[in-house]
Every structure is written in C-alpha cells, then in structure tokens.
Amino acid sequence: MSTASAPRAGDTLPPLEIPVTRTLIVAGAIASRDYQDVHHDVELARAKGSPDIFMNILTTNGLVGRYLTDCFGPEATLRKVAIRLGAPNYPGDTMTLTGVVEQVEPGAAGAAGAPEAGTATVTVKVVGANSIGKHVTGTVTLTVPAGPARTAGARAGGDA
C-alpha cells in the first residue's frame, strides 16, 4: 500500500512477522483472562494431545487488530473482525500476518452507526501463517480517514 494515496481495492499490506514466544502465549492468555491450561501448562497441554502450549484466539484477535492499526494508523477504527483459527501457534515459531484490501467505500454522514463524512470503510482479507500452515484467516472491516494514508505501514518484527 502506498503511503501517498488512499487505500484501494487490491492493495497489498506490508507483512508483519511476529515471533511466537512462550511469554507472548502466556501473557496473551492472562491478559484476555483465558486460564485454560493448554495456554500456559506444557504438561497438561501434552496430556490433552498437544505437543506444547498454544496461542488462544483472543491473543490472535488482538494481533490482527494491531497489524491493521499499524498499517492504517492510529485514527483507524476496527468495526468488524471475523477470523477463524487453523494451525496452532506454538512457541518458537513465527507468525507472518499479511493483508489485501478487498473493498473501499467512502463514508457518508447519515444514519446512526454509519461512517462519518471524511472517512472510508475498508475491508481487508487477513492471513496469519506459521511454519505448519495458516494460523488465522479472516476479514476485517475498519474505518479510516479519507484521503492519503497517514502511516508508513506495519512495523517489522519486534514485540507484539
């Protein structure tokens, strides 16, 4: 996506690589108040058939949101997040988030809940893949200021 122009259907967002660490998995589970043992206890996760602890959907949801607000800037507002999990995110792997803009609609003042004038509603197809497959797939709708994009895109790597 070019930073000099508004988003357009077909634009590819820059990828974001997120190292999947034990700390990220456990901290995400605690932050989202998901105390299921498979997200923090290796022995119990193995007893339930998993080779290790794995990331919960709420952490994944937050990372998808972070990816898009990194791409579209701090004024972007998530309106709808519809994701589905696939391959688990295990510690020691890397999840790479990618996105493609599917649709852009200009905002119009009007009915309650409608986007405001001066904004655009952007629908993005998102995929987060790791070494064993697609961890997350889905579609996210967000409202962004109309006009030129106000961001340099997603940051690469680093803390989630």
Short mmCIF file of C-alpha atoms in Angstrom, two decimals:
data_model
loop_
_atom_site.label_atom_id
_atom_site.label_comp_id
_atom_site.label_asym_id
_atom_site.label_seq_id
_atom_site.Cartn_x
_atom_site.Cartn_y
_atom_site.Cartn_z
CA MET A 1 0.00 0.00 0.00
CA SER A 2 1.41 3.36 -0.93
CA THR A 3 1.61 5.96 1.80
CA ALA A 4 0.98 8.73 -0.74
CA SER A 5 -2.54 7.63 -1.69
CA ALA A 6 -5.73 6.40 -0.12
CA PRO A 7 -6.18 2.63 0.14
CA ARG A 8 -7.61 0.94 -2.94
CA ALA A 9 -9.05 -2.50 -3.58
CA GLY A 10 -6.22 -4.86 -4.44
CA ASP A 11 -3.59 -3.06 -2.33
CA THR A 12 -1.28 -5.46 -0.50
CA LEU A 13 -0.36 -4.54 3.05
CA PRO A 14 3.24 -4.97 4.22
CA PRO A 15 3.80 -8.25 6.10
CA LEU A 16 4.33 -8.28 9.85
CA GLU A 17 6.42 -11.05 11.38
CA ILE A 18 5.61 -11.86 15.00
CA PRO A 19 7.89 -14.22 16.91
CA VAL A 20 5.69 -16.65 18.85
CA THR A 21 7.27 -16.93 22.28
CA ARG A 22 6.10 -18.68 25.45
CA THR A 23 5.89 -15.26 27.06
CA LEU A 24 3.60 -13.95 24.29
CA ILE A 25 1.33 -17.01 24.54
CA VAL A 26 1.06 -16.96 28.34
CA ALA A 27 0.83 -13.16 28.64
CA GLY A 28 -1.87 -13.05 25.96
CA ALA A 29 -3.89 -15.72 27.73
CA ILE A 30 -3.58 -13.93 31.07
CA ALA A 31 -4.38 -10.52 29.58
CA SER A 32 -7.53 -11.93 27.97
CA ARG A 33 -8.45 -13.83 31.16
CA ASP A 34 -8.26 -17.18 29.39
CA TYR A 35 -6.94 -19.54 32.04
CA GLN A 36 -7.29 -22.75 30.03
CA ASP A 37 -4.30 -24.93 30.88
CA VAL A 38 -3.38 -25.53 27.22
CA HIS A 39 -2.27 -21.87 27.03
CA HIS A 40 0.18 -21.98 29.96
CA ASP A 41 0.93 -25.53 31.21
CA VAL A 42 3.11 -27.67 28.92
CA GLU A 43 2.48 -30.94 30.75
CA LEU A 44 -1.30 -30.54 30.74
CA ALA A 45 -1.27 -29.42 27.10
CA ARG A 46 0.65 -32.59 26.22
CA ALA A 47 -1.73 -34.71 28.27
CA LYS A 48 -4.53 -33.31 26.08
CA GLY A 49 -2.70 -34.26 22.87
CA SER A 50 -0.87 -31.05 22.00
CA PRO A 51 2.91 -31.06 21.61
CA ASP A 52 3.15 -27.77 23.55
CA ILE A 53 1.12 -24.81 24.79
CA PHE A 54 -0.52 -22.76 22.02
CA MET A 55 -1.86 -19.26 21.43
CA ASN A 56 -5.52 -18.52 22.19
CA ILE A 57 -7.93 -16.85 19.75
CA LEU A 58 -8.17 -13.67 21.82
CA THR A 59 -4.43 -13.06 21.51
CA THR A 60 -4.62 -13.75 17.79
CA ASN A 61 -7.55 -11.33 17.51
CA GLY A 62 -5.52 -8.62 19.26
CA LEU A 63 -2.51 -9.22 17.00
CA VAL A 64 -4.71 -8.94 13.89
CA GLY A 65 -6.08 -5.64 15.22
CA ARG A 66 -2.57 -4.38 15.97
CA TYR A 67 -1.45 -5.31 12.45
CA LEU A 68 -4.22 -3.29 10.82
CA THR A 69 -3.87 -0.24 13.05
CA ASP A 70 -0.11 -0.32 12.38
CA CYS A 71 -0.90 -0.34 8.64
CA PHE A 72 -3.69 2.25 8.63
CA GLY A 73 -2.62 4.47 11.51
CA PRO A 74 -3.88 5.43 14.95
CA GLU A 75 -7.07 7.00 13.61
CA ALA A 76 -8.25 3.68 12.15
CA THR A 77 -11.20 2.14 13.98
CA LEU A 78 -11.90 -1.57 13.84
CA ARG A 79 -15.60 -2.10 13.04
CA LYS A 80 -15.85 -5.86 12.46
CA VAL A 81 -13.35 -8.66 12.94
CA ALA A 82 -14.35 -12.08 11.61
CA ILE A 83 -11.50 -14.56 11.99
CA ARG A 84 -11.10 -18.32 12.04
CA LEU A 85 -8.23 -20.26 13.57
CA GLY A 86 -6.41 -23.03 11.75
CA ALA A 87 -2.92 -24.34 12.52
CA PRO A 88 -1.87 -23.67 16.15
CA ASN A 89 0.76 -21.07 17.03
CA TYR A 90 3.38 -22.91 19.11
CA PRO A 91 6.35 -21.35 20.90
CA GLY A 92 9.46 -20.98 18.78
CA ASP A 93 7.58 -20.36 15.54
CA THR A 94 6.91 -17.09 13.71
CA MET A 95 3.51 -15.91 12.53
CA THR A 96 3.55 -13.68 9.47
CA LEU A 97 0.46 -11.52 9.02
CA THR A 98 -0.44 -10.35 5.53
CA GLY A 99 -3.41 -8.49 4.16
CA VAL A 100 -5.09 -7.46 0.94
CA VAL A 101 -7.61 -4.62 0.67
CA GLU A 102 -10.79 -6.12 -0.76
CA GLN A 103 -13.08 -3.10 -0.78
CA VAL A 104 -13.05 0.64 -0.03
CA GLU A 105 -16.25 2.64 0.40
CA PRO A 106 -16.35 6.39 1.08
CA GLY A 107 -18.15 7.37 4.28
CA ALA A 108 -21.29 9.45 4.31
CA ALA A 109 -22.89 11.25 7.21
CA GLY A 110 -26.29 9.87 7.96
CA ALA A 111 -27.88 7.10 9.94
CA ALA A 112 -26.64 6.12 13.38
CA GLY A 113 -23.75 3.69 13.11
CA ALA A 114 -22.90 4.84 9.57
CA PRO A 115 -19.35 6.01 8.87
CA GLU A 116 -18.80 9.74 9.17
CA ALA A 117 -18.14 12.03 6.23
CA GLY A 118 -14.41 12.33 5.65
CA THR A 119 -13.82 8.64 6.33
CA ALA A 120 -13.67 5.49 4.27
CA THR A 121 -14.71 1.98 5.21
CA VAL A 122 -12.01 -0.51 4.25
CA THR A 123 -12.44 -4.29 4.15
CA VAL A 124 -9.24 -6.31 4.38
CA LYS A 125 -8.65 -10.03 3.92
CA VAL A 126 -6.08 -11.11 6.53
CA VAL A 127 -3.96 -14.25 6.77
CA GLY A 128 -1.54 -15.17 9.54
CA ALA A 129 0.69 -18.10 8.61
CA ASN A 130 3.32 -20.05 10.53
CA SER A 131 5.59 -22.97 9.63
CA ILE A 132 2.76 -25.52 9.75
CA GLY A 133 0.10 -23.60 7.86
CA LYS A 134 -2.44 -20.82 8.15
CA HIS A 135 -2.97 -19.95 11.81
CA VAL A 136 -5.66 -17.35 11.18
CA THR A 137 -7.77 -16.29 8.20
CA GLY A 138 -10.50 -13.73 8.09
CA THR A 139 -11.92 -10.42 7.06
CA VAL A 140 -11.67 -7.16 8.97
CA THR A 141 -13.66 -4.01 8.33
CA LEU A 142 -12.33 -0.71 9.59
CA THR A 143 -12.99 2.99 9.23
CA VAL A 144 -10.06 5.18 8.21
CA PRO A 145 -9.70 8.89 7.48
CA ALA A 146 -10.38 9.55 3.79
CA GLY A 147 -7.52 10.80 1.66
CA PRO A 148 -3.85 9.88 1.73
CA ALA A 149 -2.79 7.13 4.09
CA ARG A 150 -1.14 8.53 7.19
CA THR A 151 1.22 5.73 8.05
CA ALA A 152 4.40 4.14 6.84
CA GLY A 153 2.89 0.68 7.21
CA ALA A 154 3.32 -2.11 9.70
CA ARG A 155 6.45 -2.42 11.75
CA ALA A 156 8.52 -5.49 11.09
CA GLY A 157 9.21 -7.97 13.88
CA GLY A 158 9.59 -6.93 17.47
CA ASP A 159 7.35 -7.16 20.45
CA ALA A 160 3.69 -7.85 19.94
#
